[in-house]
XYZ file of C-alpha atoms in Angstrom:
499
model
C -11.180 22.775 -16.166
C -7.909 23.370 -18.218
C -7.957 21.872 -20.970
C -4.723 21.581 -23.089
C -5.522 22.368 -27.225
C -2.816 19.876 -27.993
C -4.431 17.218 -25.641
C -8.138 17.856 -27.247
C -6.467 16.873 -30.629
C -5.329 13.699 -29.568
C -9.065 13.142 -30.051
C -11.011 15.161 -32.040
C -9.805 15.690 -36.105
C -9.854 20.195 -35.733
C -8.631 21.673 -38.763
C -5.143 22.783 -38.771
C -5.215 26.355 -38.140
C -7.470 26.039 -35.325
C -6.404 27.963 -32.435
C -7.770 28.297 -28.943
C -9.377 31.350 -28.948
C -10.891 30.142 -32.368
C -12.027 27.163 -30.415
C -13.286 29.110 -27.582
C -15.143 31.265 -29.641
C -17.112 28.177 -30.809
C -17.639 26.629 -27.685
C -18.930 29.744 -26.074
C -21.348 29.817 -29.177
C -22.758 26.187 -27.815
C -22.811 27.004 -24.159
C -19.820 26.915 -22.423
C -18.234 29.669 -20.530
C -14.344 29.721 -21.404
C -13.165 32.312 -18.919
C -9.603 32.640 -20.754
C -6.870 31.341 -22.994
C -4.012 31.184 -22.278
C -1.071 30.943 -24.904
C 1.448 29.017 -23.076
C 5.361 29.788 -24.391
C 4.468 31.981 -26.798
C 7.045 34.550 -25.954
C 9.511 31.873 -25.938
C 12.192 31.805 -28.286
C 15.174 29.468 -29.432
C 17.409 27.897 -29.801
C 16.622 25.948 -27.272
C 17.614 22.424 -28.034
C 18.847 19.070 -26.173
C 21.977 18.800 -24.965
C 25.005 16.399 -23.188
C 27.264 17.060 -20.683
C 30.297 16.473 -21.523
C 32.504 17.866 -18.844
C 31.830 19.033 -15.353
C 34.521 21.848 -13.267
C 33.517 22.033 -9.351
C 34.526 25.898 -9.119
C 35.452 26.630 -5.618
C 35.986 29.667 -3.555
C 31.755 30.596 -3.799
C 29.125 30.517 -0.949
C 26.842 27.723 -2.964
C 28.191 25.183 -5.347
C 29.027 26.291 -8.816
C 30.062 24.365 -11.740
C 31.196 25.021 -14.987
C 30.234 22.350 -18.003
C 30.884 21.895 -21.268
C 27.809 20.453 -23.301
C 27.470 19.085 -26.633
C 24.444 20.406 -28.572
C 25.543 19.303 -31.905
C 25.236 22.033 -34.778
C 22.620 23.921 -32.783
C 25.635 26.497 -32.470
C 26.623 26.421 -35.933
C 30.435 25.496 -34.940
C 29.291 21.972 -33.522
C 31.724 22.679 -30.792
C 30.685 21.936 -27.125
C 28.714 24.970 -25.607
C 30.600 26.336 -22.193
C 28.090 26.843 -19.457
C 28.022 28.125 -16.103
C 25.967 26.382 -13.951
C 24.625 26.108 -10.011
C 22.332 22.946 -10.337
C 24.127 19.797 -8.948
C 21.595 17.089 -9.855
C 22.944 16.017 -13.417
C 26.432 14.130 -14.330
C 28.517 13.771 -17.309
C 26.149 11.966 -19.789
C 23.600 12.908 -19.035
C 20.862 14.683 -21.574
C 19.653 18.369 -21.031
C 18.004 21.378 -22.000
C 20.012 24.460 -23.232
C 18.977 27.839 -24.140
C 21.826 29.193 -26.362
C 22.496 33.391 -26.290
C 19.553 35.093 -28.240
C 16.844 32.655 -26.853
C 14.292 33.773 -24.723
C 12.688 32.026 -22.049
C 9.234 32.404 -20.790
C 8.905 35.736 -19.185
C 10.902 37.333 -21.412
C 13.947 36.184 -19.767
C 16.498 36.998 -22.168
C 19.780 34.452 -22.552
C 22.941 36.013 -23.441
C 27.053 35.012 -23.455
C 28.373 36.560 -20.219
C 31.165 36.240 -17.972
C 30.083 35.182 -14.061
C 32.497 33.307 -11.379
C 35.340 33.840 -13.506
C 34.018 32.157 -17.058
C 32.249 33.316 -19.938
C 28.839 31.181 -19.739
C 27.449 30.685 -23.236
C 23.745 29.923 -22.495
C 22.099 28.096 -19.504
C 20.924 24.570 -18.648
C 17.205 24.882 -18.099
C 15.160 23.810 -15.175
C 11.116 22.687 -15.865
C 10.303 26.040 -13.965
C 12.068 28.339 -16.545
C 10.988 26.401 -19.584
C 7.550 26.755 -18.036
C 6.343 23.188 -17.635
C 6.468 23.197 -13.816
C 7.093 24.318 -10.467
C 10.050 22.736 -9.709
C 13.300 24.626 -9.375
C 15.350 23.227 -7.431
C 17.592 21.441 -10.176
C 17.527 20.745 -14.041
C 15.926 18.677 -16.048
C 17.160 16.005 -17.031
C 15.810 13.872 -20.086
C 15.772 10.631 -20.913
C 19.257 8.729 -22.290
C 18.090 8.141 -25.364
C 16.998 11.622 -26.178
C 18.597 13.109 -29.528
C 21.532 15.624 -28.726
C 20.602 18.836 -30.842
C 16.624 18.195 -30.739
C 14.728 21.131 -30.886
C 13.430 20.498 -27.246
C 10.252 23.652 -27.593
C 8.756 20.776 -30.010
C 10.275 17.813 -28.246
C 8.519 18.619 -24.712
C 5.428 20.788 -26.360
C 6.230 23.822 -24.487
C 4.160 26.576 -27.050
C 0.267 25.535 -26.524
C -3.360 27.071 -25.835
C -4.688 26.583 -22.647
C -8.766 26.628 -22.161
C -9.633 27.218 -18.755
C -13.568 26.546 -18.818
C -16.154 27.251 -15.996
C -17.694 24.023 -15.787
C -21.466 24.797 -14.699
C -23.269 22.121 -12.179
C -24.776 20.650 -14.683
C -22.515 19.786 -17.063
C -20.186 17.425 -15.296
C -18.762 15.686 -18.348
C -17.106 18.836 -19.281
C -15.114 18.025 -16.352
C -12.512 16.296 -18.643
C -10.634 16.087 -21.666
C -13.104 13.578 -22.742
C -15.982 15.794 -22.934
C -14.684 19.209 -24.369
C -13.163 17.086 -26.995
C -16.774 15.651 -27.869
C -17.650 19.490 -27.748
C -15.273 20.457 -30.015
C -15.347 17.634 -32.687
C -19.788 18.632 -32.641
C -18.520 22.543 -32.834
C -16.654 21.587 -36.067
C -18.172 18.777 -36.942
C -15.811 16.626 -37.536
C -14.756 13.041 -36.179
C -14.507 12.450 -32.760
C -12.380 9.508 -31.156
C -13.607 8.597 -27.852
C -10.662 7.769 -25.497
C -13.087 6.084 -23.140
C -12.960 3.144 -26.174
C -10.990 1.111 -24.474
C -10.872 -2.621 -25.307
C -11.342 -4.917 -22.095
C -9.107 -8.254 -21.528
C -11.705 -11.289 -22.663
C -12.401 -14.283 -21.148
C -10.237 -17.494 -22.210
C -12.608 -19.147 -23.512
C -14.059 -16.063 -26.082
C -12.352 -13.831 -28.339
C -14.785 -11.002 -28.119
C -13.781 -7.837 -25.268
C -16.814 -5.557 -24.257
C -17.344 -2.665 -26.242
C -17.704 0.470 -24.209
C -21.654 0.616 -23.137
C -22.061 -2.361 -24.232
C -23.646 -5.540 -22.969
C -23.047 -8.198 -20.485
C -21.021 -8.382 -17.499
C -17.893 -10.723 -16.327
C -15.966 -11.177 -19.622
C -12.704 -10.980 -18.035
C -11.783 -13.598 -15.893
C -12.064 -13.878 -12.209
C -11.650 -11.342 -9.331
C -9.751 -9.239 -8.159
C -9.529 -7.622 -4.725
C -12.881 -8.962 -2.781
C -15.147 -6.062 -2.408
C -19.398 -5.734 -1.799
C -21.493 -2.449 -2.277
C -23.355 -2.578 1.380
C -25.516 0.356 0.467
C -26.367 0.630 -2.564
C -28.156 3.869 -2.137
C -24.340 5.281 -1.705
C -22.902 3.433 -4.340
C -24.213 1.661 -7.691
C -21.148 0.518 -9.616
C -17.439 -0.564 -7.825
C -14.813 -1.555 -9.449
C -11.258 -3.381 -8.672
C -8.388 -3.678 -10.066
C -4.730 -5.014 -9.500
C -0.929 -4.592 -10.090
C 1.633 -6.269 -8.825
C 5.531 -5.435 -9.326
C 5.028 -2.056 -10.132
C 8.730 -0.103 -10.055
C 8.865 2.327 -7.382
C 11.693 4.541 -8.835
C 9.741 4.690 -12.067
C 9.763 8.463 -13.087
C 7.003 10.090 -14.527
C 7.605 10.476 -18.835
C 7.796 14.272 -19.490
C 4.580 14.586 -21.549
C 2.475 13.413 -19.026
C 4.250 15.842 -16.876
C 3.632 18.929 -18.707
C 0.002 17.763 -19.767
C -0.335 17.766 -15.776
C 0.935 20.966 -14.967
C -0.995 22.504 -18.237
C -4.281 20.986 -16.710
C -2.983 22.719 -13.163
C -2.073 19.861 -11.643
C 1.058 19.075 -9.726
C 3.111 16.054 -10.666
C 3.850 13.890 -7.594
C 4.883 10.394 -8.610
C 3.976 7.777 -11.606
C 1.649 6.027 -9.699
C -0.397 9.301 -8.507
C 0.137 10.941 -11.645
C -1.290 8.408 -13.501
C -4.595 8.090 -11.481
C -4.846 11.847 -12.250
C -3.703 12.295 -15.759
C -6.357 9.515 -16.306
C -9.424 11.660 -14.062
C -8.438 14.269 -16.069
C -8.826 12.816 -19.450
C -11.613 10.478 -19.142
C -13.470 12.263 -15.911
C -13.208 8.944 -13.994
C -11.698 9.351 -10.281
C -9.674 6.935 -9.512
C -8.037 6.214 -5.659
C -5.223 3.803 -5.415
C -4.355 1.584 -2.225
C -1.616 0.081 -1.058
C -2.521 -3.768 -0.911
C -0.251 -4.554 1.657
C -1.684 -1.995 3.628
C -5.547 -3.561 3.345
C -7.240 -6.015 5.528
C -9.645 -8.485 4.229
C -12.481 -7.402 2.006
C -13.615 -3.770 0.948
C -17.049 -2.608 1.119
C -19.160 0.323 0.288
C -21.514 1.766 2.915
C -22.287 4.549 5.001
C -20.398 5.499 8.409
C -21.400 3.926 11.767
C -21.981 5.996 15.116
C -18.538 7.354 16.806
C -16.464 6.027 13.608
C -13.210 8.281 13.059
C -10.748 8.081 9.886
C -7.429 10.115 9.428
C -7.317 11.693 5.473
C -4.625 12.108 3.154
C -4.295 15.415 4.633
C -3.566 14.116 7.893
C -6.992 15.594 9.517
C -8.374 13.246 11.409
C -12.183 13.534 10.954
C -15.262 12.435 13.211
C -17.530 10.454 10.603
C -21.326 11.357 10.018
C -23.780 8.775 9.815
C -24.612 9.962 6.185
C -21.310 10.022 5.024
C -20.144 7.244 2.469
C -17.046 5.345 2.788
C -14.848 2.693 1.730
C -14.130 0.561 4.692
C -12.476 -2.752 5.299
C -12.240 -5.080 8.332
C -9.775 -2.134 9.989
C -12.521 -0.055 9.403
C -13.143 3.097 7.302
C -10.328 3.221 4.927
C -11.220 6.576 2.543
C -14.281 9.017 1.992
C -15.882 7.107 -1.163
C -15.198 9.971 -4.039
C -13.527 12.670 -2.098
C -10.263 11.689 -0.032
C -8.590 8.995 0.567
C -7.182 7.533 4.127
C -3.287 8.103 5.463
C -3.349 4.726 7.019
C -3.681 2.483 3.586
C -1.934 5.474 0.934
C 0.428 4.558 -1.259
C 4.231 5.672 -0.424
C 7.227 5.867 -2.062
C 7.835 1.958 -2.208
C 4.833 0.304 -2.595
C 5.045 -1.884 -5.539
C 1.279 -4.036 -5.197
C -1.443 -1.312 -5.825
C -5.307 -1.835 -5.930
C -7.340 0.507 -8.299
C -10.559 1.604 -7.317
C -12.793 3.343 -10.176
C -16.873 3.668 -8.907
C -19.613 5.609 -8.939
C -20.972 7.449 -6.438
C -24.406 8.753 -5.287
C -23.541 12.654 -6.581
C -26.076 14.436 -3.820
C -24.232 12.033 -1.315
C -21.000 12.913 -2.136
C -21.703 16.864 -2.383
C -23.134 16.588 1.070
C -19.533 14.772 2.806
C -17.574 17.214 0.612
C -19.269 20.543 2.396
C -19.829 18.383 5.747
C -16.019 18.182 6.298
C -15.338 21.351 4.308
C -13.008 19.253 1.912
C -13.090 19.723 -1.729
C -11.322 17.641 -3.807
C -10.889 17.560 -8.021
C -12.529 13.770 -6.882
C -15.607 15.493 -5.182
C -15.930 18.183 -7.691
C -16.183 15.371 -10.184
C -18.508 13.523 -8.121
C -21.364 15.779 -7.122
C -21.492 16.814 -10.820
C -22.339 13.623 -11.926
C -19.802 11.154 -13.630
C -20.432 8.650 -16.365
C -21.498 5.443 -14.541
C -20.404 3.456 -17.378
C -16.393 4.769 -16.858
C -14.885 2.446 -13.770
C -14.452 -0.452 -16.243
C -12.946 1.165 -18.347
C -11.248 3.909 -16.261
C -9.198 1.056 -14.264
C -8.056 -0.843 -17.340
C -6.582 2.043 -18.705
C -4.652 2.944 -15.336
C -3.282 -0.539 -14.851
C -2.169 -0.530 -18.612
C -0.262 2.696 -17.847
C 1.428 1.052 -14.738
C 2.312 -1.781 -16.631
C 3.617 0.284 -20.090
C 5.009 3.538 -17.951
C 5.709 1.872 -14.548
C 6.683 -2.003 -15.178
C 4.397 -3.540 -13.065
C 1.999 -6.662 -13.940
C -1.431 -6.601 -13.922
C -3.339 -9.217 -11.881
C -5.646 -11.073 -14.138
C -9.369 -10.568 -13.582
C -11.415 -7.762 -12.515
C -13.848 -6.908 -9.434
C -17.348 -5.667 -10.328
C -20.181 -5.063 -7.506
C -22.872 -3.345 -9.120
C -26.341 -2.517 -8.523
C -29.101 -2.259 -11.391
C -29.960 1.393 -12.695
C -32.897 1.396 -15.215
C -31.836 3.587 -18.264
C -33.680 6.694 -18.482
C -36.136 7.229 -21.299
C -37.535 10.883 -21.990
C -40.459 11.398 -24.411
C -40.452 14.470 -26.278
C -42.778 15.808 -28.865
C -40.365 16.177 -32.142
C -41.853 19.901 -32.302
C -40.479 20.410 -28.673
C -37.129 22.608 -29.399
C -38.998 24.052 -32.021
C -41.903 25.924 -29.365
C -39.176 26.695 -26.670
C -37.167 28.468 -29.265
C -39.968 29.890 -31.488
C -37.606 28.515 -34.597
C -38.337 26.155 -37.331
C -35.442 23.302 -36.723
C -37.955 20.406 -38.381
C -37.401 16.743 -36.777
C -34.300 16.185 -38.445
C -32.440 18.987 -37.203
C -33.576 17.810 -33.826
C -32.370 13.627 -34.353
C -29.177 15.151 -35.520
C -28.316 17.605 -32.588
C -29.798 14.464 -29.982
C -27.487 12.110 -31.670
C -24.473 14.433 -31.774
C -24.886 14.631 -27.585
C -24.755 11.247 -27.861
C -28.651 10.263 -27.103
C -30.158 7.495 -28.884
C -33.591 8.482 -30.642
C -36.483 6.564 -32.184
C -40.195 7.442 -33.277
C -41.330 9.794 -35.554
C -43.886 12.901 -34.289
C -43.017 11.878 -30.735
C -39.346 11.117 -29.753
C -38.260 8.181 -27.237
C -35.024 10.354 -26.679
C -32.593 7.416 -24.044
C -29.869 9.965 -23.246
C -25.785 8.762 -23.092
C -24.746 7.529 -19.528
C -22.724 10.740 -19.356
C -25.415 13.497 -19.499
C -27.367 12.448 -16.557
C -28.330 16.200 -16.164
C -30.841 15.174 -19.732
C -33.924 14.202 -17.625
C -37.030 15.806 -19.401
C -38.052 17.683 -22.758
C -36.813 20.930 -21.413
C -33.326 19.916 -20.974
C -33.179 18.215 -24.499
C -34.797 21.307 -26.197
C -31.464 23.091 -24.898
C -29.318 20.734 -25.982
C -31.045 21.049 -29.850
C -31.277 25.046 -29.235
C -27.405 25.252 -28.167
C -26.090 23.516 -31.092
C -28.161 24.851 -33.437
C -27.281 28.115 -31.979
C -28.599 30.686 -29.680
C -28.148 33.565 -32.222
C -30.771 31.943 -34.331
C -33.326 32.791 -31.754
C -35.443 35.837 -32.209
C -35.737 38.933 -29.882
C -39.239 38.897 -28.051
């Protein structure tokens, strides 16, 4: 998991001069193995800044198009004349906003930017692509910003291109470290300071009442009516499903920038608002998401496990022979994706759909992890999966996809919400309060031991002997043993004597 340091502020209140190797230092100290940091455009160097073309010479007489410009980057220069530039990119027009990298800059690399003459001009900088300000992979024409960007802007802070970069081996056991979500929780315990859980999400409410569901909260229904029909068939396979809808959504919609480099700095490629979004929201909350087309669907969805001689082609365009143990999501075509792993070709979104169905559920984890290695296909969906996500996520997963649509993408969300569930009894360990204390051979005292419980996110009552009900995203905390490591980590494993 990479995990952006600017991205795990967003959420958690770190001290100022926090950097990420300071942070991995403390989060190996509780237990997690950061494998490296990397310190993403720190050998970059300005001025880099935003600029607009102003003029645009087709130079002829070359083997590949070239074209000289003339950009406005207001007193960047310190003459506030326009900057000339020699360019091959063709994808930009007069007007249009840029990124420059005036002589002495240095892009990532160590790519040094100097005034030189090439195809007959002196070229007094460059226009930038997102693969030589390292934000991407794409070099095959500039950037080009938004309209309303400021000419002049300092565009390293404007696009965030100087960060740390965690890159965390997420054990099997600790799935919710699988997302922004979690190593932010991490952190904000590391430091102690506040944490603000993204996953708070407030839910549309019913007409009639004012009050939305808080996140673990109570109840079911408060939003009104259904979405997209769907059942769970086997509930063995599946124990929470959710639905949502969008309708309008704006094909040519372009993914913002920030979301764009918080993709690639996670190691994910952008691809389109509409996929991007279903990611960039896996990645920060640790909720898979699938999106179909709903033009593409026929009648209702449901859950269940694959019948005898069934076939489906993937999203990779392998078409698979189905196991009888495998769990998909099938409507009256048939199976239309492999529940928490891959989606199918025949009902994928494409370049124009506009009316979209979110799907956010949860999974049987030793189901999933037995399709994934069954077809050999891994996925950052099954990886999630046979980890163990929070089953209390979908709700709140979808809602904050379809808002993102709606904000980022123009499109309207359908009133009302599906929600097939099946019960799950909460899981209550008892625990002796003296527990951590004999696996460790250390004094912590019950206290200590509330405190580190609570800071996981457990809820605790009793005095000498703890009812310990653990949060619905450690569902690795099943007996004493695995909450004496949780007190021992975060206390801290140098406290423990040699034996």
């Amino acid at each position: 998991m990479r995990a952006p340091l600017s991205w795990l502020r967003e959420y958690v209140e770190l001290p100022a001069g926090v950097t990420g190797r300071a942070l991995a230092a403390e989060l190996i100290a509780a237990g997690l193995e950061v494998e490296t940091v990397e310190q993403a455009g720190a050998d970059l160097t300005g001025p880099l800044v935003v600029g607009e073309v102003l003029a645009i010479e087709e130079l002829t007489g070359f083997k590949k198009p070239i074209r000289y410009c003339q950009v406005d980057v207001g007193d960047a220069n310190g003459t506030g004349e326009p900057q000339n530039i020699v360019c091959g990119a063709t994808n930009f027009a007069i007007g249009d906003r840029v990124v420059v990298i005036l002589p002495g800059g240095v892009l990532p690399g160590g790519f040094q930017i100097g005034a030189r003459k090439t195809y007959g001009h002196l070229s007094e900088g460059m226009i930038c692509s997102v693969s030589e300000l390292g934000i991407g992979e794409d070099h095959s024409g500039i950037l080009v910003l938004p309209q309303d960007t400021p000419v002049g802007a300092d565009a390293i802070e404007l696009l965030g291109l100087r960060d740390d970069v965690l890159d965390i081996a997420v054990t099997p056991d600790r799935g919710y470290a699988l997302s922004i979500r979690g190593l932010a929780r991490e952190a904000a315990t590391a430091y102690d300071v506040p944490f603000k859980d993204p996953a708070d999400v407030e839910l549309p409410a019913k007409k009639a009442s004012s009050e939305a569901r808080p996140l673990n909260g109570g109840g079911r229904g408060l939003e009104d009516g259904e979405a997209y029909p769907a059942s769970i068939g086997d509930q063995t396979a599946c124990d929470r499903f959710v639905l949502r809808e969008v309708r309008g959504f704006d094909p040519d919609a372009k993914t913002p920038m920030w979301m764009q480099v918080r993709l690639h700095r996670a190691g994910m490629r952008p691809v389109s608002l509409a996929v991007d979004i279903t990611n960039y929201v896996m990645l920060e909350l640790g909720q898979p998401l699938h999106a179909f087309d709903r033009g593409k669907l026929t009648g209702p969805i449901v859950v269940r496990r694959a019948a005898p001689g069934e076939k489906l082609e993937t999203l990779d365009h392998v078409k698979r022979t189905l196991d009888p143990d495998d769990i998909l999501i099938t409507d009256e075509s048939g199976p239309i994706s492999m529940a928490g792993t891959m989606g199918g070709l025949a009902t994928e979104i494409d370049e124009r759909s506009a009316d979209m169905v979110i799907e956010a559920a949860h999974f049987d984890a030793m189901g999933t992890a037995r399709m994934s290695r069954r077809h050999k296909l891994h996925s950052e969906a099954s990886h999630r999966f046979e980890r163990g996500v929070d089953r209390e996520l979908p709700l709140y997963a979808s809602y904050r996809a379809v808002r993102l649509l709606a904000e980022l993408g123009g499109a309207e969300i359908v009133p009302g919400v599906t929600h097939a569930e099946a019960p799950v009894e909460p899981v209550t360990v008892t625990m002796p309060a003296g527990h951590p204390d004999k696996v460790a051979g250390v004094v912590y005292g019950r206290d200590a031991v509330v405190r580190r419980l609570e800071q996981v996110g457990c809820t605790v009552a009793g005095d000498d002997v703890l009812a310990v009900t653990p949060p619905s995203w450690r569902p690795d905390l099943t007996d004493p043993n695995d909450l004496a490591e949780e007190v021992i980590r975060l206390e801290g494993y140098e406290d423990i004597p040699a034996r």
